Amino acid sequence: PAASSWWGLLLQAVCLTCCYMTGLALGASTIMYNTCSTVSDANFPLFIKLPFATENLLYINDYSIGGFSMLMVMLLIAGIQLSLGELLPLKVDTEQVLSEAGGEYIAFIVCRILFVGVPGVLWNFDNYVLESRRRAFTFKIVLTTHASMFAGLMGDAEVLPPGERSGWAMRASNDEIEGFVCGLIESRLANPATYLQETFQRYASQS
């Protein structure tokens, strides 16, 4: 039920933050783990130096720790609320008619909307819409999975730029690697009618 006290409002706001951060961390870590598992040993240095792969790992770390921290705070607030119950102050009379309500009730409703209702919408927009395309969660996940499959990183043969010798990924900068891998993805997805068949043939030729 909707919170009817300032303690309850605080608990719900922290709970939503915890669920949001933990859910995204679990989803992102599952995708990242599965993607890392598909990359061959020969191409793992190339993969792990991709800026968007590194950003995914940082994202997973931050949201995992953040979600756990919010869980600890939530348990603390819940413990206080459950143990003290009606002894806690800050109860709000939520049975009032809004047109006749006092200042505290109106302030409570506004805070409930701002700290419980609005964040759920804004957080999703922040990850999927409002963030710059470069940093958006979905954009990084798509690039990471596409790099694994369409840039050839799943194959046993080391993926190299033309004319480069083995070990290039260890010597190249992150920006050089990103430009090379993104160029491969773009060129290999250029023809929607044939890119899947070409991808299968590329990997089959290495088996």
PDB file of C-alpha atoms in Angstrom:
ATOM      1  CA  PRO A   1       0.000   0.000   0.000  1.00  0.00           C
ATOM      2  CA  ALA A   2       1.006   3.623  -0.436  1.00  0.00           C
ATOM      3  CA  ALA A   3       3.045   5.012   2.437  1.00  0.00           C
ATOM      4  CA  SER A   4       1.121   6.778   5.195  1.00  0.00           C
ATOM      5  CA  SER A   5       4.088   8.004   7.217  1.00  0.00           C
ATOM      6  CA  TRP A   6       7.388   9.703   6.520  1.00  0.00           C
ATOM      7  CA  TRP A   7       9.177   6.542   7.668  1.00  0.00           C
ATOM      8  CA  GLY A   8       7.153   4.453   5.247  1.00  0.00           C
ATOM      9  CA  LEU A   9       7.856   6.900   2.432  1.00  0.00           C
ATOM     10  CA  LEU A  10      11.593   6.720   3.109  1.00  0.00           C
ATOM     11  CA  LEU A  11      11.452   2.914   3.162  1.00  0.00           C
ATOM     12  CA  GLN A  12       9.578   2.724  -0.154  1.00  0.00           C
ATOM     13  CA  ALA A  13      11.925   5.175  -1.863  1.00  0.00           C
ATOM     14  CA  VAL A  14      14.995   3.200  -0.765  1.00  0.00           C
ATOM     15  CA  CYS A  15      13.311  -0.097  -1.688  1.00  0.00           C
ATOM     16  CA  LEU A  16      12.566   1.098  -5.229  1.00  0.00           C
ATOM     17  CA  THR A  17      16.135   2.332  -5.645  1.00  0.00           C
ATOM     18  CA  CYS A  18      17.480  -1.014  -4.425  1.00  0.00           C
ATOM     19  CA  CYS A  19      15.230  -3.015  -6.772  1.00  0.00           C
ATOM     20  CA  TYR A  20      16.073  -0.811  -9.720  1.00  0.00           C
ATOM     21  CA  MET A  21      19.854  -0.919  -9.259  1.00  0.00           C
ATOM     22  CA  THR A  22      19.953  -4.623  -8.409  1.00  0.00           C
ATOM     23  CA  GLY A  23      17.728  -5.572 -11.350  1.00  0.00           C
ATOM     24  CA  LEU A  24      19.851  -3.687 -13.851  1.00  0.00           C
ATOM     25  CA  ALA A  25      23.059  -5.071 -12.364  1.00  0.00           C
ATOM     26  CA  LEU A  26      21.737  -8.644 -12.615  1.00  0.00           C
ATOM     27  CA  GLY A  27      20.558  -8.157 -16.179  1.00  0.00           C
ATOM     28  CA  ALA A  28      23.751  -6.461 -17.325  1.00  0.00           C
ATOM     29  CA  SER A  29      26.021  -8.981 -15.563  1.00  0.00           C
ATOM     30  CA  THR A  30      24.142 -11.924 -17.098  1.00  0.00           C
ATOM     31  CA  ILE A  31      24.522 -10.513 -20.602  1.00  0.00           C
ATOM     32  CA  MET A  32      28.161  -9.581 -20.009  1.00  0.00           C
ATOM     33  CA  TYR A  33      29.018 -12.982 -18.545  1.00  0.00           C
ATOM     34  CA  ASN A  34      27.429 -14.822 -21.468  1.00  0.00           C
ATOM     35  CA  THR A  35      29.135 -12.520 -23.972  1.00  0.00           C
ATOM     36  CA  CYS A  36      32.554 -12.950 -22.350  1.00  0.00           C
ATOM     37  CA  SER A  37      32.026 -16.718 -22.453  1.00  0.00           C
ATOM     38  CA  THR A  38      31.637 -16.656 -26.230  1.00  0.00           C
ATOM     39  CA  VAL A  39      34.852 -14.724 -26.935  1.00  0.00           C
ATOM     40  CA  SER A  40      37.816 -16.945 -27.753  1.00  0.00           C
ATOM     41  CA  ASP A  41      41.094 -16.791 -25.824  1.00  0.00           C
ATOM     42  CA  ALA A  42      42.846 -15.429 -28.894  1.00  0.00           C
ATOM     43  CA  ASN A  43      40.531 -12.429 -29.085  1.00  0.00           C
ATOM     44  CA  PHE A  44      39.822 -11.749 -25.410  1.00  0.00           C
ATOM     45  CA  PRO A  45      42.491  -8.995 -25.101  1.00  0.00           C
ATOM     46  CA  LEU A  46      40.840  -7.227 -28.041  1.00  0.00           C
ATOM     47  CA  PHE A  47      37.399  -7.595 -26.475  1.00  0.00           C
ATOM     48  CA  ILE A  48      38.251  -6.507 -22.940  1.00  0.00           C
ATOM     49  CA  LYS A  49      40.040  -3.350 -24.152  1.00  0.00           C
ATOM     50  CA  LEU A  50      36.932  -2.138 -25.975  1.00  0.00           C
ATOM     51  CA  PRO A  51      35.778   1.030 -24.148  1.00  0.00           C
ATOM     52  CA  PHE A  52      32.123  -0.014 -24.151  1.00  0.00           C
ATOM     53  CA  ALA A  53      33.014  -3.442 -22.721  1.00  0.00           C
ATOM     54  CA  THR A  54      34.980  -1.764 -19.932  1.00  0.00           C
ATOM     55  CA  GLU A  55      32.108   0.668 -19.329  1.00  0.00           C
ATOM     56  CA  ASN A  56      29.737  -2.291 -18.999  1.00  0.00           C
ATOM     57  CA  LEU A  57      31.955  -3.810 -16.309  1.00  0.00           C
ATOM     58  CA  LEU A  58      32.088  -0.499 -14.435  1.00  0.00           C
ATOM     59  CA  TYR A  59      28.303  -0.166 -14.764  1.00  0.00           C
ATOM     60  CA  ILE A  60      27.784  -3.661 -13.344  1.00  0.00           C
ATOM     61  CA  ASN A  61      30.184  -2.964 -10.476  1.00  0.00           C
ATOM     62  CA  ASP A  62      28.590   0.373  -9.548  1.00  0.00           C
ATOM     63  CA  TYR A  63      25.014  -0.864  -9.705  1.00  0.00           C
ATOM     64  CA  SER A  64      25.787  -4.116  -7.860  1.00  0.00           C
ATOM     65  CA  ILE A  65      27.460  -2.269  -4.986  1.00  0.00           C
ATOM     66  CA  GLY A  66      24.809   0.460  -5.093  1.00  0.00           C
ATOM     67  CA  GLY A  67      21.958  -2.047  -4.956  1.00  0.00           C
ATOM     68  CA  PHE A  68      23.582  -3.910  -2.055  1.00  0.00           C
ATOM     69  CA  SER A  69      24.159  -0.648  -0.171  1.00  0.00           C
ATOM     70  CA  MET A  70      20.525   0.357  -0.649  1.00  0.00           C
ATOM     71  CA  LEU A  71      19.476  -3.090   0.610  1.00  0.00           C
ATOM     72  CA  MET A  72      21.427  -2.563   3.847  1.00  0.00           C
ATOM     73  CA  VAL A  73      19.831   0.863   4.314  1.00  0.00           C
ATOM     74  CA  MET A  74      16.393  -0.598   3.572  1.00  0.00           C
ATOM     75  CA  LEU A  75      16.865  -3.363   6.157  1.00  0.00           C
ATOM     76  CA  LEU A  76      17.908  -0.796   8.752  1.00  0.00           C
ATOM     77  CA  ILE A  77      14.834   1.374   8.120  1.00  0.00           C
ATOM     78  CA  ALA A  78      12.535  -1.658   8.006  1.00  0.00           C
ATOM     79  CA  GLY A  79      13.986  -2.972  11.275  1.00  0.00           C
ATOM     80  CA  ILE A  80      13.355   0.345  13.010  1.00  0.00           C
ATOM     81  CA  GLN A  81       9.831   0.573  11.602  1.00  0.00           C
ATOM     82  CA  LEU A  82       8.886  -3.034  12.426  1.00  0.00           C
ATOM     83  CA  SER A  83      10.295  -2.938  15.945  1.00  0.00           C
ATOM     84  CA  LEU A  84       8.903   0.426  17.024  1.00  0.00           C
ATOM     85  CA  GLY A  85       5.720   0.398  14.945  1.00  0.00           C
ATOM     86  CA  GLU A  86       3.150   2.872  16.227  1.00  0.00           C
ATOM     87  CA  LEU A  87       5.728   4.410  18.562  1.00  0.00           C
ATOM     88  CA  LEU A  88       7.428   6.038  15.608  1.00  0.00           C
ATOM     89  CA  PRO A  89       6.600   9.689  15.063  1.00  0.00           C
ATOM     90  CA  LEU A  90       6.025  11.264  11.663  1.00  0.00           C
ATOM     91  CA  LYS A  91       2.622   9.666  11.050  1.00  0.00           C
ATOM     92  CA  VAL A  92       0.552  11.532   8.443  1.00  0.00           C
ATOM     93  CA  ASP A  93      -3.226  11.730   8.336  1.00  0.00           C
ATOM     94  CA  THR A  94      -3.916  10.477   4.810  1.00  0.00           C
ATOM     95  CA  GLU A  95      -7.689  10.376   5.211  1.00  0.00           C
ATOM     96  CA  GLN A  96      -8.044  14.078   4.518  1.00  0.00           C
ATOM     97  CA  VAL A  97      -9.833  15.553   1.534  1.00  0.00           C
ATOM     98  CA  LEU A  98      -7.174  17.098  -0.648  1.00  0.00           C
ATOM     99  CA  SER A  99      -9.081  20.362  -1.100  1.00  0.00           C
ATOM    100  CA  GLU A 100      -9.220  20.794   2.686  1.00  0.00           C
ATOM    101  CA  ALA A 101      -5.857  19.288   3.559  1.00  0.00           C
ATOM    102  CA  GLY A 102      -3.192  20.992   5.608  1.00  0.00           C
ATOM    103  CA  GLY A 103       0.330  21.822   4.533  1.00  0.00           C
ATOM    104  CA  GLU A 104       1.925  18.648   5.876  1.00  0.00           C
ATOM    105  CA  TYR A 105      -0.429  16.356   3.975  1.00  0.00           C
ATOM    106  CA  ILE A 106       0.112  18.231   0.711  1.00  0.00           C
ATOM    107  CA  ALA A 107       3.884  18.187   1.265  1.00  0.00           C
ATOM    108  CA  PHE A 108       3.689  14.435   1.963  1.00  0.00           C
ATOM    109  CA  ILE A 109       1.746  13.723  -1.231  1.00  0.00           C
ATOM    110  CA  VAL A 110       4.176  15.826  -3.275  1.00  0.00           C
ATOM    111  CA  CYS A 111       7.161  13.998  -1.769  1.00  0.00           C
ATOM    112  CA  ARG A 112       5.496  10.629  -2.378  1.00  0.00           C
ATOM    113  CA  ILE A 113       5.105  11.506  -6.044  1.00  0.00           C
ATOM    114  CA  LEU A 114       8.646  12.900  -6.323  1.00  0.00           C
ATOM    115  CA  PHE A 115      10.513  10.179  -4.424  1.00  0.00           C
ATOM    116  CA  VAL A 116       8.436   7.088  -5.251  1.00  0.00           C
ATOM    117  CA  GLY A 117       6.462   7.703  -8.448  1.00  0.00           C
ATOM    118  CA  VAL A 118       8.752   9.899 -10.527  1.00  0.00           C
ATOM    119  CA  PRO A 119      12.092   8.036 -10.049  1.00  0.00           C
ATOM    120  CA  GLY A 120      10.756   4.823 -11.608  1.00  0.00           C
ATOM    121  CA  VAL A 121       9.949   6.727 -14.800  1.00  0.00           C
ATOM    122  CA  LEU A 122      13.049   8.910 -14.833  1.00  0.00           C
ATOM    123  CA  TRP A 123      15.460   6.069 -14.139  1.00  0.00           C
ATOM    124  CA  ASN A 124      14.195   4.133 -17.136  1.00  0.00           C
ATOM    125  CA  PHE A 125      14.369   7.208 -19.359  1.00  0.00           C
ATOM    126  CA  ASP A 126      17.849   7.898 -18.013  1.00  0.00           C
ATOM    127  CA  ASN A 127      19.061   4.470 -19.088  1.00  0.00           C
ATOM    128  CA  TYR A 128      17.196   4.056 -22.336  1.00  0.00           C
ATOM    129  CA  VAL A 129      16.326   7.539 -23.620  1.00  0.00           C
ATOM    130  CA  LEU A 130      17.842  10.542 -21.887  1.00  0.00           C
ATOM    131  CA  GLU A 131      21.462   9.459 -21.633  1.00  0.00           C
ATOM    132  CA  SER A 132      23.739  10.369 -24.482  1.00  0.00           C
ATOM    133  CA  ARG A 133      23.807   7.581 -27.048  1.00  0.00           C
ATOM    134  CA  ARG A 134      27.439   7.017 -26.249  1.00  0.00           C
ATOM    135  CA  ARG A 135      26.745   6.106 -22.612  1.00  0.00           C
ATOM    136  CA  ALA A 136      23.261   4.594 -22.729  1.00  0.00           C
ATOM    137  CA  PHE A 137      22.968   1.165 -21.124  1.00  0.00           C
ATOM    138  CA  THR A 138      21.209  -0.485 -24.064  1.00  0.00           C
ATOM    139  CA  PHE A 139      23.640   1.005 -26.583  1.00  0.00           C
ATOM    140  CA  LYS A 140      26.674  -0.423 -24.743  1.00  0.00           C
ATOM    141  CA  ILE A 141      25.049  -3.840 -24.373  1.00  0.00           C
ATOM    142  CA  VAL A 142      24.212  -3.989 -28.086  1.00  0.00           C
ATOM    143  CA  LEU A 143      27.737  -2.963 -29.084  1.00  0.00           C
ATOM    144  CA  THR A 144      29.284  -5.527 -26.746  1.00  0.00           C
ATOM    145  CA  THR A 145      27.232  -8.447 -28.044  1.00  0.00           C
ATOM    146  CA  HIS A 146      27.642  -7.340 -31.663  1.00  0.00           C
ATOM    147  CA  ALA A 147      31.411  -7.104 -31.206  1.00  0.00           C
ATOM    148  CA  SER A 148      31.530 -10.684 -30.026  1.00  0.00           C
ATOM    149  CA  MET A 149      29.495 -12.150 -32.877  1.00  0.00           C
ATOM    150  CA  PHE A 150      29.898  -9.932 -35.909  1.00  0.00           C
ATOM    151  CA  ALA A 151      33.478  -8.735 -35.433  1.00  0.00           C
ATOM    152  CA  GLY A 152      34.615 -12.362 -35.405  1.00  0.00           C
ATOM    153  CA  LEU A 153      35.751 -12.472 -31.778  1.00  0.00           C
ATOM    154  CA  MET A 154      34.074 -15.848 -31.226  1.00  0.00           C
ATOM    155  CA  GLY A 155      36.442 -17.525 -33.674  1.00  0.00           C
ATOM    156  CA  ASP A 156      39.748 -19.138 -32.764  1.00  0.00           C
ATOM    157  CA  ALA A 157      41.646 -17.023 -35.304  1.00  0.00           C
ATOM    158  CA  GLU A 158      42.979 -13.762 -33.889  1.00  0.00           C
ATOM    159  CA  VAL A 159      41.156 -10.785 -35.406  1.00  0.00           C
ATOM    160  CA  LEU A 160      43.710  -8.285 -36.728  1.00  0.00           C
ATOM    161  CA  PRO A 161      43.702  -5.173 -38.911  1.00  0.00           C
ATOM    162  CA  PRO A 162      45.294  -5.710 -42.339  1.00  0.00           C
ATOM    163  CA  GLY A 163      49.073  -5.835 -42.114  1.00  0.00           C
ATOM    164  CA  GLU A 164      49.248  -6.136 -38.326  1.00  0.00           C
ATOM    165  CA  ARG A 165      51.066  -8.975 -36.584  1.00  0.00           C
ATOM    166  CA  SER A 166      49.828 -11.106 -33.723  1.00  0.00           C
ATOM    167  CA  GLY A 167      49.406  -9.335 -30.391  1.00  0.00           C
ATOM    168  CA  TRP A 168      48.187  -6.071 -31.925  1.00  0.00           C
ATOM    169  CA  ALA A 169      45.418  -5.728 -29.313  1.00  0.00           C
ATOM    170  CA  MET A 170      48.017  -5.583 -26.533  1.00  0.00           C
ATOM    171  CA  ARG A 171      49.882  -2.760 -28.261  1.00  0.00           C
ATOM    172  CA  ALA A 172      46.966  -0.716 -29.608  1.00  0.00           C
ATOM    173  CA  SER A 173      45.130   2.003 -27.703  1.00  0.00           C
ATOM    174  CA  ASN A 174      41.524   1.596 -26.608  1.00  0.00           C
ATOM    175  CA  ASP A 175      40.367   4.134 -29.191  1.00  0.00           C
ATOM    176  CA  GLU A 176      42.193   2.310 -32.002  1.00  0.00           C
ATOM    177  CA  ILE A 177      40.604  -0.955 -30.956  1.00  0.00           C
ATOM    178  CA  GLU A 178      37.150   0.600 -30.741  1.00  0.00           C
ATOM    179  CA  GLY A 179      37.472   2.148 -34.198  1.00  0.00           C
ATOM    180  CA  PHE A 180      38.656  -1.121 -35.719  1.00  0.00           C
ATOM    181  CA  VAL A 181      35.974  -3.314 -34.117  1.00  0.00           C
ATOM    182  CA  CYS A 182      33.132  -0.860 -34.791  1.00  0.00           C
ATOM    183  CA  GLY A 183      34.295  -0.631 -38.395  1.00  0.00           C
ATOM    184  CA  LEU A 184      34.091  -4.416 -38.685  1.00  0.00           C
ATOM    185  CA  ILE A 185      30.597  -4.472 -37.197  1.00  0.00           C
ATOM    186  CA  GLU A 186      29.378  -1.722 -39.512  1.00  0.00           C
ATOM    187  CA  SER A 187      30.848  -3.255 -42.668  1.00  0.00           C
ATOM    188  CA  ARG A 188      29.581  -6.748 -41.900  1.00  0.00           C
ATOM    189  CA  LEU A 189      26.052  -5.594 -41.118  1.00  0.00           C
ATOM    190  CA  ALA A 190      25.860  -3.385 -44.202  1.00  0.00           C
ATOM    191  CA  ASN A 191      23.832  -5.928 -46.178  1.00  0.00           C
ATOM    192  CA  PRO A 192      20.812  -7.119 -44.132  1.00  0.00           C
ATOM    193  CA  ALA A 193      20.047  -9.878 -46.630  1.00  0.00           C
ATOM    194  CA  THR A 194      23.387 -11.684 -46.327  1.00  0.00           C
ATOM    195  CA  TYR A 195      25.121 -10.757 -43.074  1.00  0.00           C
ATOM    196  CA  LEU A 196      23.884 -13.758 -41.079  1.00  0.00           C
ATOM    197  CA  GLN A 197      24.904 -16.278 -43.720  1.00  0.00           C
ATOM    198  CA  GLU A 198      28.297 -14.580 -44.088  1.00  0.00           C
ATOM    199  CA  THR A 199      28.773 -14.712 -40.323  1.00  0.00           C
ATOM    200  CA  PHE A 200      28.013 -18.438 -40.200  1.00  0.00           C
ATOM    201  CA  GLN A 201      30.390 -19.096 -43.087  1.00  0.00           C
ATOM    202  CA  ARG A 202      33.151 -17.064 -41.424  1.00  0.00           C
ATOM    203  CA  TYR A 203      32.992 -19.142 -38.277  1.00  0.00           C
ATOM    204  CA  ALA A 204      32.532 -22.418 -40.157  1.00  0.00           C
ATOM    205  CA  SER A 205      35.750 -21.775 -42.089  1.00  0.00           C
ATOM    206  CA  GLN A 206      37.678 -21.730 -38.771  1.00  0.00           C
ATOM    207  CA  SER A 207      36.250 -24.983 -37.436  1.00  0.00           C
TER     208      SER A 207
END
